[in-house]
Coordinates of C-alpha atoms and ligand atoms in Angstrom, one line a residue:
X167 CA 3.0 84.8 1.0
X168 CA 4.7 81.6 2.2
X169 CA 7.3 79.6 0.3
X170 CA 7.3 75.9 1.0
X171 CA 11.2 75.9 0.8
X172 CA 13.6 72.3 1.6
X173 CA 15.7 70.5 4.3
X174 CA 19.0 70.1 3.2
X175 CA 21.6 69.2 5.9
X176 CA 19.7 69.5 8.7
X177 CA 18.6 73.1 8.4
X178 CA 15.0 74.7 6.6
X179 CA 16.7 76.4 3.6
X180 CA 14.7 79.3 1.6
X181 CA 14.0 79.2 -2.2
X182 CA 12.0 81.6 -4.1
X183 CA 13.8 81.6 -7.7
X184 CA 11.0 79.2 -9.2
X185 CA 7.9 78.5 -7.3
X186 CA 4.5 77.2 -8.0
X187 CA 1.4 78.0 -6.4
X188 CA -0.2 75.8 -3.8
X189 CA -3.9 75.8 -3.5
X190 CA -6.4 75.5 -0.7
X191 CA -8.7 72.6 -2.5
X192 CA -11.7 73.5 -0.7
X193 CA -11.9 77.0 -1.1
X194 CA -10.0 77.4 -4.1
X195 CA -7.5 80.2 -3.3
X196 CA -4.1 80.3 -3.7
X197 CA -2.3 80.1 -0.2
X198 CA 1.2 79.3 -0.5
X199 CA 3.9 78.7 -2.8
X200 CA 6.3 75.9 -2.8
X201 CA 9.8 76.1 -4.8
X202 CA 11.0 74.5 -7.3
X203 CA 14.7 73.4 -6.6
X204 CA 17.5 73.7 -9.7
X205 CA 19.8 71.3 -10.2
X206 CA 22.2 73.0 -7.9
X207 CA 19.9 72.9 -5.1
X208 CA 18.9 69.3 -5.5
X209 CA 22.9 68.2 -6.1
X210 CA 23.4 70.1 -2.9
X211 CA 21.1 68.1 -1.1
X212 CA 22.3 64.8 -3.0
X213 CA 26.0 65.8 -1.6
X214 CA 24.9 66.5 2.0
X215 CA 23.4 62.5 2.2
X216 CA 26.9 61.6 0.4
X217 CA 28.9 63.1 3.1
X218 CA 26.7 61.9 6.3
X219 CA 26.7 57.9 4.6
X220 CA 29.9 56.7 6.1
X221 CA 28.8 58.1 9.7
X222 CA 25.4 56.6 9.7
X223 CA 26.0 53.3 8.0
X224 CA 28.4 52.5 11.2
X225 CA 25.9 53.8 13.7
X226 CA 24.7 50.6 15.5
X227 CA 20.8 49.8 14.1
X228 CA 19.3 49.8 17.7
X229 CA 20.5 53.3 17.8
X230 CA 19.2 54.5 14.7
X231 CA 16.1 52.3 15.8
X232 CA 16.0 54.8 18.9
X233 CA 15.5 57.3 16.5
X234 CA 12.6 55.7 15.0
X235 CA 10.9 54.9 18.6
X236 CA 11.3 59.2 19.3
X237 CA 10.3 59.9 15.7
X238 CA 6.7 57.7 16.4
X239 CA 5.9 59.5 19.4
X240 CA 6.8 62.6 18.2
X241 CA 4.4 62.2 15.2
X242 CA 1.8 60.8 17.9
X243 CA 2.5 64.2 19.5
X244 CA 1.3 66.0 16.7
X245 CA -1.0 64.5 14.6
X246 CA -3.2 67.4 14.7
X247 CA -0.9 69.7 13.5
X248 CA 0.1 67.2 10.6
X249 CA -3.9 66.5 10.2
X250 CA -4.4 70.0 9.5
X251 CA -1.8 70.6 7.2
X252 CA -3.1 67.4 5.3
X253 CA -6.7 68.9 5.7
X254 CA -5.5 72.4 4.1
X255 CA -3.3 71.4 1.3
X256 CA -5.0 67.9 0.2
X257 CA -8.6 68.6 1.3
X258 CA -8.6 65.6 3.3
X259 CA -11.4 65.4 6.0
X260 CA -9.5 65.3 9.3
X261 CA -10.9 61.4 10.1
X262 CA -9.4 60.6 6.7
X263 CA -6.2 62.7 7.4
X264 CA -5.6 60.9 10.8
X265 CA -6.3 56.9 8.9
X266 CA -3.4 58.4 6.9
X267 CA -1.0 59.5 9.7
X268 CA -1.9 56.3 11.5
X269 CA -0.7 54.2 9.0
X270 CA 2.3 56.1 8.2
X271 CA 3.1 55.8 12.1
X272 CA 3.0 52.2 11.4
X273 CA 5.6 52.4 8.8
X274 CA 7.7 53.9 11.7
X275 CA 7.2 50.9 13.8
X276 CA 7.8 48.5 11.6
X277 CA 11.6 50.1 11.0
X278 CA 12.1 50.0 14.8
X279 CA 12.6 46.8 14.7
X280 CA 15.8 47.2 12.2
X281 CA 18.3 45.2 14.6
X282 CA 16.0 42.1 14.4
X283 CA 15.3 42.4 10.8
X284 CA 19.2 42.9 9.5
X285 CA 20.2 40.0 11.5
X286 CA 21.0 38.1 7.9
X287 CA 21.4 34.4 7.7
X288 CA 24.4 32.2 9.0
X289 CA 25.9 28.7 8.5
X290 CA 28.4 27.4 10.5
X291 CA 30.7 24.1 9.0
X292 CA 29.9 24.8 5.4
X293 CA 33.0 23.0 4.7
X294 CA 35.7 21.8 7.3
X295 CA 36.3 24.7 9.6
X296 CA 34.4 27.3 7.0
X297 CA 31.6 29.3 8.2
X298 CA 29.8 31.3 6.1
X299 CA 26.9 33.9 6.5
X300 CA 24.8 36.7 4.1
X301 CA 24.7 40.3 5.7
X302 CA 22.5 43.1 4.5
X303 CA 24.6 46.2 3.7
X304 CA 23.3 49.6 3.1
X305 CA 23.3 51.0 -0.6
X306 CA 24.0 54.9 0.0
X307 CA 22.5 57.7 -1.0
X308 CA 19.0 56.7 -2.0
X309 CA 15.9 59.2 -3.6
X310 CA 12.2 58.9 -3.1
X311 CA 9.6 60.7 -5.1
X312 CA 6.5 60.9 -4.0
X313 CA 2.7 61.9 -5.1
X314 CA 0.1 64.1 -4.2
X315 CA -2.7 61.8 -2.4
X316 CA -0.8 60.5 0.6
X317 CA 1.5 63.4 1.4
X318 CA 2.3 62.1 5.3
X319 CA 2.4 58.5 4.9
X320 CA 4.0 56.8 1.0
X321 CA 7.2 59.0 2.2
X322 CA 6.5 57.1 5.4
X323 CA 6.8 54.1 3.5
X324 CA 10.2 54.9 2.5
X325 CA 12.5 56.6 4.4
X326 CA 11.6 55.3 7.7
X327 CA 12.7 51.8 6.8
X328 CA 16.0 53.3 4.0
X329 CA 17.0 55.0 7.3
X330 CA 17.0 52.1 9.8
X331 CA 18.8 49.9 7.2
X332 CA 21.7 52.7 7.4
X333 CA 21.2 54.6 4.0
X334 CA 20.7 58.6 3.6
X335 CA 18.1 59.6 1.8
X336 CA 16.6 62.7 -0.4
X337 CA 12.8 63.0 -0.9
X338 CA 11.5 64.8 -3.7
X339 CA 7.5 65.1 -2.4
X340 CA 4.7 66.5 -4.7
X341 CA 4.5 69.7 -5.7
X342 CA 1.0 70.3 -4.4
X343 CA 1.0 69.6 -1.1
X344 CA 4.0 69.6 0.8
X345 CA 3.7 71.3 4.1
X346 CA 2.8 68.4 5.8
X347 CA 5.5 65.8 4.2
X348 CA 8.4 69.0 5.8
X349 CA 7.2 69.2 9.0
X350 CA 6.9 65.5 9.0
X351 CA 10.5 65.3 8.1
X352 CA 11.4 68.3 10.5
X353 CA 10.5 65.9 13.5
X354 CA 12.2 63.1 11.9
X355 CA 15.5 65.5 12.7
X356 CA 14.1 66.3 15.6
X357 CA 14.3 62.8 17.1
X358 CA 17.6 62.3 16.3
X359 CA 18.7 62.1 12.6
X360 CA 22.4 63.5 12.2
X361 CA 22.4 66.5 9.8
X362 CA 22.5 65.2 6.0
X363 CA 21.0 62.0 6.5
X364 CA 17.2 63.0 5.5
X365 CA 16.5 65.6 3.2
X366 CA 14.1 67.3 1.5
X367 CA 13.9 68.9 -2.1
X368 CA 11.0 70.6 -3.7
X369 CA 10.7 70.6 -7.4
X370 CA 9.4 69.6 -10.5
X371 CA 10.5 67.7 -13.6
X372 CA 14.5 69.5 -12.9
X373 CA 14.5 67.7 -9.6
X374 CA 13.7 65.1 -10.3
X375 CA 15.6 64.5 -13.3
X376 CA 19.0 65.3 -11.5
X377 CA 18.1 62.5 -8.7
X378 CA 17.6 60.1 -12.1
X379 CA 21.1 61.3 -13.5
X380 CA 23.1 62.0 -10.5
X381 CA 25.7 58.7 -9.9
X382 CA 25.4 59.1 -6.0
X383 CA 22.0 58.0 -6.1
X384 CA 22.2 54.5 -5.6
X385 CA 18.4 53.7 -5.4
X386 CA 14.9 55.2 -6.8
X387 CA 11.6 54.4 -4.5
X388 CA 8.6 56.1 -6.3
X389 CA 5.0 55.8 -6.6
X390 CA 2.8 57.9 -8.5
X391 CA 0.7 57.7 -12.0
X392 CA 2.0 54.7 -14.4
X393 CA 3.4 57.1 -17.3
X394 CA 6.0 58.7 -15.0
X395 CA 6.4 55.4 -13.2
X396 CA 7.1 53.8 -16.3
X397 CA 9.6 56.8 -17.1
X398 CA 11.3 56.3 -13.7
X399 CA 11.7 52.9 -13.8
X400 CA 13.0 53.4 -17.3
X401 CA 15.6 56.2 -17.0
X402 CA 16.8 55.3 -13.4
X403 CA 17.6 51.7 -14.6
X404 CA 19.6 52.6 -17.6
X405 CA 21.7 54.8 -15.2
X406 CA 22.2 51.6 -13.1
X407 CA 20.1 52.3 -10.4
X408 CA 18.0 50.3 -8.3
X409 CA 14.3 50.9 -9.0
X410 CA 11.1 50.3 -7.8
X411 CA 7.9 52.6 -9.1
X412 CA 4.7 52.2 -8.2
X413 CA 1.9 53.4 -10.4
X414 CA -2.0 54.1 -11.2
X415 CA -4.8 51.6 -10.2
X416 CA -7.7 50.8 -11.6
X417 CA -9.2 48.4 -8.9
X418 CA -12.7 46.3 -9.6
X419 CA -14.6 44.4 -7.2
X420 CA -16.6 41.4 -8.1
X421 CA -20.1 40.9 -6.7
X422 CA -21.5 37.6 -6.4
X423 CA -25.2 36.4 -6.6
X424 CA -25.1 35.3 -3.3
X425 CA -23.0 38.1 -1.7
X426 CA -24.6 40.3 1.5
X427 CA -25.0 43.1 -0.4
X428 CA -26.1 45.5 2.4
X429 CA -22.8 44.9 3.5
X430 CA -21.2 45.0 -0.2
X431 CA -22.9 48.4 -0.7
X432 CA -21.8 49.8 2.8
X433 CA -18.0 48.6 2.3
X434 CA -18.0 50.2 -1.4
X435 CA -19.4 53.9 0.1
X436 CA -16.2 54.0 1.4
X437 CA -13.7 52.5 -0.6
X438 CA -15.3 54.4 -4.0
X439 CA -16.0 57.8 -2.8
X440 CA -13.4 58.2 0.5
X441 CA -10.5 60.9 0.0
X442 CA -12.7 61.3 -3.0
X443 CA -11.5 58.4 -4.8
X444 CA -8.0 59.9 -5.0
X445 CA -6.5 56.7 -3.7
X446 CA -4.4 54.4 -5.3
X447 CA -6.7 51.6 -3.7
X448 CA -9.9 52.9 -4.3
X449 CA -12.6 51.0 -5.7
X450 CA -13.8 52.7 -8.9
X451 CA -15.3 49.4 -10.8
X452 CA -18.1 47.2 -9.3
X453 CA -18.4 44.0 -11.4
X454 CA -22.3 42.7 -11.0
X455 CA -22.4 39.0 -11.7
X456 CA -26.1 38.4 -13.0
X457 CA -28.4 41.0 -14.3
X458 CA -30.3 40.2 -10.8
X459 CA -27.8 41.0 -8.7
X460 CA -26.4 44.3 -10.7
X461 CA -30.0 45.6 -10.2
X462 CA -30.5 45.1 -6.8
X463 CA -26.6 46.3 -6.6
X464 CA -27.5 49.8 -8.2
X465 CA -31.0 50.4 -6.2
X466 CA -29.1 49.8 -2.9
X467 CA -26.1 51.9 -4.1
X468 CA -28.3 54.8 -5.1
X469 CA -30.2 55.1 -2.0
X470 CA -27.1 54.6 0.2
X471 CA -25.1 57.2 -2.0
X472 CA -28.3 60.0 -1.1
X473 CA -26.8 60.8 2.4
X474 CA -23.1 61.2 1.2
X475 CA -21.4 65.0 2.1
X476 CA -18.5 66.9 0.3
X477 CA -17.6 69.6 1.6
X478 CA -14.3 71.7 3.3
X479 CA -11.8 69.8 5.2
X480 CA -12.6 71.5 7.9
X481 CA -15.6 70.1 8.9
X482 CA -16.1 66.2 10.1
X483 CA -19.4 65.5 9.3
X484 CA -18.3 65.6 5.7
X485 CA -17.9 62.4 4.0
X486 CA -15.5 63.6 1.8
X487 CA -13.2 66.6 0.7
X488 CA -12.3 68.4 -2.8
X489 CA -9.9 67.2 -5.3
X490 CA -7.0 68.2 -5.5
X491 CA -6.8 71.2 -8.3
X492 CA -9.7 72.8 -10.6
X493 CA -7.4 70.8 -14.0
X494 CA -8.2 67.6 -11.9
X495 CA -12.0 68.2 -11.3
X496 CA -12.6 69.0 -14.9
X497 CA -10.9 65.6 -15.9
X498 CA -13.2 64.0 -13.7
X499 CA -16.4 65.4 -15.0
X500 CA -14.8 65.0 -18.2
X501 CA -14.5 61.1 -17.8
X502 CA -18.3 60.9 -16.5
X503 CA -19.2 63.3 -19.9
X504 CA -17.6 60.5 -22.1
X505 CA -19.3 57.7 -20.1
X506 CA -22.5 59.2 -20.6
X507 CA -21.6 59.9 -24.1
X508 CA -20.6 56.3 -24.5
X509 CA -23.7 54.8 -23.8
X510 CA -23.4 54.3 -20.2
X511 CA -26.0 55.4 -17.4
X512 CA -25.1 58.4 -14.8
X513 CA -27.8 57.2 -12.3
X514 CA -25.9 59.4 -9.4
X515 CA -24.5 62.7 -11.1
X516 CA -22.2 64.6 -8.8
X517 CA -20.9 67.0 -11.7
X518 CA -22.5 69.9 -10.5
X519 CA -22.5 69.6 -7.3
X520 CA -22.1 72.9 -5.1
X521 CA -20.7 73.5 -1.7
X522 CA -22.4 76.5 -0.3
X523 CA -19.6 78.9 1.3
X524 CA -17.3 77.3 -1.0
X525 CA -18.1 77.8 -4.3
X526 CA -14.6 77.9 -6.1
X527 CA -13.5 74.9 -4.0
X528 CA -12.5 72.0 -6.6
X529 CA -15.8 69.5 -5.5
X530 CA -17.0 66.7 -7.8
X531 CA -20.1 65.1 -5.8
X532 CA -20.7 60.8 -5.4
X533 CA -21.3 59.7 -8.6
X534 CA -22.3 56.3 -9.7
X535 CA -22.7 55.1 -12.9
X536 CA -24.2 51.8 -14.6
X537 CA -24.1 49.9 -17.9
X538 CA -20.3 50.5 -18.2
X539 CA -18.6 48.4 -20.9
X540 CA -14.8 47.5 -21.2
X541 CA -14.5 49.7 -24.3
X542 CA -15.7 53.0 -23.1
X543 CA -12.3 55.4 -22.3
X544 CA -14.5 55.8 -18.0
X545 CA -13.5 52.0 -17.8
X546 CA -10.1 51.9 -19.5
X547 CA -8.3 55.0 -18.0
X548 CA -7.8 55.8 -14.0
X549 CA -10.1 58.8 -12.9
X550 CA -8.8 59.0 -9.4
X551 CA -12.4 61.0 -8.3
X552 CA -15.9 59.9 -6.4
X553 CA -17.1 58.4 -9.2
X554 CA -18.4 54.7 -8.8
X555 CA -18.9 52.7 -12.2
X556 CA -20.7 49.2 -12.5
X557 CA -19.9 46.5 -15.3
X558 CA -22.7 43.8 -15.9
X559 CA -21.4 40.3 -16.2
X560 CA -22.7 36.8 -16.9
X561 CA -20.3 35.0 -14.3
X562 CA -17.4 34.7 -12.0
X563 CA -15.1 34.0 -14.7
X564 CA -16.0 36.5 -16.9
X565 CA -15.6 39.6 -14.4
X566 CA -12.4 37.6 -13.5
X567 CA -11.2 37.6 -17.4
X568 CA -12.1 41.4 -17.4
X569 CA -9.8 42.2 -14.3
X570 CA -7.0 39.9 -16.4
X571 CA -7.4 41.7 -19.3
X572 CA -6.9 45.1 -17.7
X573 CA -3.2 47.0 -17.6
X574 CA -3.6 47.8 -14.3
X575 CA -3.5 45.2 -11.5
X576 CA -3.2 46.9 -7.9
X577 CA -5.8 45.5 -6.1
X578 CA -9.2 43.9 -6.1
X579 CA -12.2 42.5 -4.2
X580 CA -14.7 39.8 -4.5
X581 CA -17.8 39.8 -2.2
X582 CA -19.5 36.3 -1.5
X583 CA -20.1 33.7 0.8
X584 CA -18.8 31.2 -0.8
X585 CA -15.6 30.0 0.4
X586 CA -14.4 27.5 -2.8
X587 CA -14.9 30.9 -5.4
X588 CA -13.1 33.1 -2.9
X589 CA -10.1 30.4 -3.1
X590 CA -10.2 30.0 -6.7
X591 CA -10.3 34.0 -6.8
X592 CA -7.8 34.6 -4.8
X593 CA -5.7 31.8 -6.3
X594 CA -6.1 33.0 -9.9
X595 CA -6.7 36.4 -10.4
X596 CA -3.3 38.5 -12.0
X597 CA -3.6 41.0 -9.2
X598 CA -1.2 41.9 -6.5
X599 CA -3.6 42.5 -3.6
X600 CA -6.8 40.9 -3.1
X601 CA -9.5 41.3 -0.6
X602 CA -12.3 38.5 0.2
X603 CA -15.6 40.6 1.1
X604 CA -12.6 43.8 1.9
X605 CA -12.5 46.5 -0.6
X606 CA -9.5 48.1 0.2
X607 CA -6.6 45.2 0.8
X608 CA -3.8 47.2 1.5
X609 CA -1.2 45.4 3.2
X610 CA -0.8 46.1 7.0
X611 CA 3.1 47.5 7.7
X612 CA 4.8 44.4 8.2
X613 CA 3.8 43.0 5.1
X614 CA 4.6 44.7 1.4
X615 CA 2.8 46.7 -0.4
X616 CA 2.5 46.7 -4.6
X617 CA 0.3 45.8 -7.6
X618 CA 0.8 43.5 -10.5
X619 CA 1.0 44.4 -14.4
X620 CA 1.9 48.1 -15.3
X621 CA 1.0 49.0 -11.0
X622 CA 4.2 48.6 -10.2
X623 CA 7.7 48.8 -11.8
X624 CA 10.2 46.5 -10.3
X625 CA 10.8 43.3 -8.9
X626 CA 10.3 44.4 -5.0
X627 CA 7.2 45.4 -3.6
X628 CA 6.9 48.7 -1.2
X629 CA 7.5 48.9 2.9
X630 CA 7.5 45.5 5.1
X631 CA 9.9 43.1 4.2
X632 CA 10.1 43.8 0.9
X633 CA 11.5 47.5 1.2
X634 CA 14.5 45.5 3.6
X635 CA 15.7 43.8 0.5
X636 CA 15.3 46.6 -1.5
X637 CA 17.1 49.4 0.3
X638 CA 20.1 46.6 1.6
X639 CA 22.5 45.3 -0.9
X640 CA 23.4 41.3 0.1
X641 CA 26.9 40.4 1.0
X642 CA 28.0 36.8 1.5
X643 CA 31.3 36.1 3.3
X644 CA 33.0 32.5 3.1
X645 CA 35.2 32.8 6.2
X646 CA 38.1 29.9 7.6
X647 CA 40.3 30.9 10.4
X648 CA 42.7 28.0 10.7
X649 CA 43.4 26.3 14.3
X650 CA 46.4 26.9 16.1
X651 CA 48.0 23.5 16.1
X652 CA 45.7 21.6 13.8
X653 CA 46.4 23.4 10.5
X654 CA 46.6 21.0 7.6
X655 CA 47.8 22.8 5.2
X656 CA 47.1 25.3 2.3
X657 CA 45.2 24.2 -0.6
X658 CA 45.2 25.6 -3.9
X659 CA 42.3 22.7 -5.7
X660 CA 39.0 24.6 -6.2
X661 CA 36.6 24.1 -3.3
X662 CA 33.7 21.4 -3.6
Ligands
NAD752 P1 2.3 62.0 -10.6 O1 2.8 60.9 -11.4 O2 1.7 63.2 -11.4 O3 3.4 62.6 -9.7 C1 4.2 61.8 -8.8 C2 5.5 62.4 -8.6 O4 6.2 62.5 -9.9 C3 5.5 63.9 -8.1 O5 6.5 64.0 -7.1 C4 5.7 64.7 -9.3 O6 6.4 65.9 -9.0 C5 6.6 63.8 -10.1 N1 6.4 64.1 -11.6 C6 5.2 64.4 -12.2 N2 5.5 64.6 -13.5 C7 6.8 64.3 -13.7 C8 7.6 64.3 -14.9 N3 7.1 64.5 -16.1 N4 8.9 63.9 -14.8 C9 9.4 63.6 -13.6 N5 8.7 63.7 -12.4 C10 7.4 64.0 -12.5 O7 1.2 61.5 -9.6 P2 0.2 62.3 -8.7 O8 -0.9 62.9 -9.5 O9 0.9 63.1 -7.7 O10 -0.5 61.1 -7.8 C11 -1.5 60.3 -8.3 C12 -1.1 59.0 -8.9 O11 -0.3 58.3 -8.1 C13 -2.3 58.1 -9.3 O12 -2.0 57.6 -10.6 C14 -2.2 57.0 -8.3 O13 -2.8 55.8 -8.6 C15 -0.8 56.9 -8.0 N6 -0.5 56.3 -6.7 C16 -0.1 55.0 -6.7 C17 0.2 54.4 -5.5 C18 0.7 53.0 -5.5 O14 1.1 52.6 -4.4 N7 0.6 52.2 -6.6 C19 0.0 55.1 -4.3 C20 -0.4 56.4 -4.4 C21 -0.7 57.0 -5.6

């Protein structure tokens, strides 16, 4: 059987001391392995990005640019490849699979355009003869760690724009499901990239852990759920590192009165139950205001949901795939057993659902359920699975005091046609991104990407502009080069 092994130096190196299996979602079998690098291993690949710094931080940014223009056609070139590896080891649907590469690709884009965005900031005359400017230095060697539900583009979101801004880099992806994240990276070298300047490391807890403790690292990127974030954030920083983590979601949309709610109902298919609600972004909490409107919400929900597929990868009528391991689908239907347990209302139950032909595959069908309260563990925790859950509220405020009160604060939605409450949402509300009648917000490439609260770990935000500052260290120079013939002599005083 396979082993997914790493990229360290420029060259595929095999591993098979520790592995772990990988798992086709939608059947259920076991159909790789991946390694799990040692510390050795991992310092290897930490040393490899030491020694090709110097090199690459020199290397003009149109030409690393360059590489970024042949990397983006190059992943244009084989998105179906990539799509299928997605398909196999996530259980993405290969529609859902190609959203992802697309906005990877525009990650990509965004960093060929390095040379404009390190041009830095200059002032001529800041005293007599003085000019001074700000220049964005590289750090060094910097680590990303990734997680399992956007394999192809959140290490897209990193080490395309560490790269252009003249750092070398060491990705530690998921465990679960990392053929497609290597073969990304393999054409990342194959555009251009001198040896040692991207690598990859598979691993667990050890690998990680090493990148934390290693002094070479200059910089932690990671995003995943909020406990390890919050360890991350924690252990990198007290090892002086630069940190940013970006954690769990739990991501409400409010529905008003006098929203359309065929279009509410449409727009929330797909942001609950798409890539089976394993997104960061996905819409798990619908917050009716008026017992009027959560009715009407529930009945149109409930018919719409009827239609909705799960089913293999494989096949593109399907709405949506498996989870991603048999652990996570029993959490799921674990959380929807405590709702009901709770109190609440499973008017949509996909816990039993059964793909024919695939009957080990990890599926948990659409499921919606109403008469949530704040209280019940459904509402407080993240399930990251198709399951739909809808709070009754008296008014605006109060559905925006619950989204306050929560720890999470990623993203969130209100639907209306009011413009004066969509200001005052979007004004108010303690949450980092915000969509007006759009359930999923996320910020297109050349903006930034991260939540409020415990979403995100850090003071910068991930890709756009943001990740510029993050993976650049500022420098500012105070220069005077005196004139031949009009030099007035030295002066010791302070300058003011
Ligand atoms: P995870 O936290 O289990 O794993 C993320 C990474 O951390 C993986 O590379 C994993 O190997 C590593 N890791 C896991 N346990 C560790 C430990 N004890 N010590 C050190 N490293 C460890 O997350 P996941 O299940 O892969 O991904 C799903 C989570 O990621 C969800 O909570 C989701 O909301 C979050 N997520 C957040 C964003 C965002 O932008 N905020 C985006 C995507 C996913």
């Amino acid at each position: 059987m396979e082993t997914i092994g790493h990229l360290i130096n420029g060259e595929l190196r095999e591993d098979t001391a520790r592995t772990q299996d990988v798992y086709n979602p939608s059947t259920g079998a076991v159909q790789k392995q991946v390694a799990l690098a040692g510390r050795a291993t991992v310092e290897e690949a930490i040393a490899a990005a030491e020694a090709a710094f110097p090199d690459w931080r020199d290397t003009p940014p149109v030409r690393r640019a360059r590489i970024m223009f042949r990397f983006k056609a190059l992943l244009e070139a084989h998105a179906d490849e990539i799509n299928q590896l997605v398909g196999l080891e996530h259980g993405k649907i290969g529609h859902d699979a190609g959203g992802e590469l697309q906005r990877g690709i525009e990650n990509v884009e965004f960093a060929c355009a390095i040379p404009e965005l390190l041009k830095g900031e200059y002032s001529r005359n800041v005293g007599p003869g003085i000019d001074s400017w700000s220049e964005f230095q590289p750090l060094g060697v910097v680590a990303g760690i990734t997680p399992f539900n956007f394999p192809v583009m959140v290490p897209l979101w990193m080490y395309p724009a560490a790269l252009a801004c003249g750092n070398t880099f060491v990705l530690k992806p998921s465990e679960r499901d990392s053929s497609s994240t290597m073969r990304v990276a393999q054409l990342a070298q194959e555009a251009g990239l001198p040896p040692g300047v991207l690598n990859v490391v598979n691993g667990d807890r050890e690998a990680v852990d090493t990148l934390l403790h290693d002094p070479r690292v200059q910089a932690v990127s990671f995003v995943g759920s909020t406990p390890i974030a919050e360890y991350i954030y924690a252990s990198a920083s007290a090892n002086g590192k630069r940190c940013q983590a970006l954690g769990g979601a739990k991501n409400h949309a409010i529905v008003m009165p006098d929203a359309d709610l065929d279009n509410a109902v449409n727009q929330l298919l797909g942001a609950a139950f798409g890539s089976s609600g394993e997104r960061c972004m996905a819409l798990p909490v619908a917050v009716a205001v008026g017992e009027d409107t959560a009715n009407r919400l529930v009945d149109k929900l409930g018919a719409a949901m009827q239609p909705l597929k799960t089913g293999p990868w494989s096949d593109s009528s399907n709405d949506f795939g498996p989870l991603i391991t048999k652990a996570h689908q029993e959490k799921v239907r674990g959380y929807i057993n405590s709702a009901e347990a709770d109190g609440a209302t499973v008017v949509v139950d996909g816990r039993n659902t059964v793909v024919p032909g695939h009957e080990n595959g990890f599926y948990v069908g659409a499921t919606l359920i109403d008469h949530v309260t704040p209280d019940m563990q459904s509402y407080q925790e993240e399930i990251f699975g198709p399951v739909l859950q809808v709070v009754r509220v008296n008014s605006m405020q109060e559905g925006m005091d619950l989204i306050d009160a929560h720890e999470y604060g990623n993203g969130t939605c209100i639907f209306t046609r009011d413009g004066e409450a969509a200001r005052y949402f979007t004004d108010h509300i303690k949450v980092g991104m915000v969509g007006v009648n759009i359930p999923l917000p996320v910020p297109v490439a050349y903006h930034s990407f991260g939540g409020w609260k415990r979403s995100l770990f850090g003071d910068l935000s991930a890709y756009g502009p943001d990740s510029v500052r993050f993976y650049t260290r500022r420098k500012t120079i105070t220069q005077r080069w005196p004139s031949a013939g009009v030099r007035e002599g030295v002066s010791f005083a302070f300058p003011s």
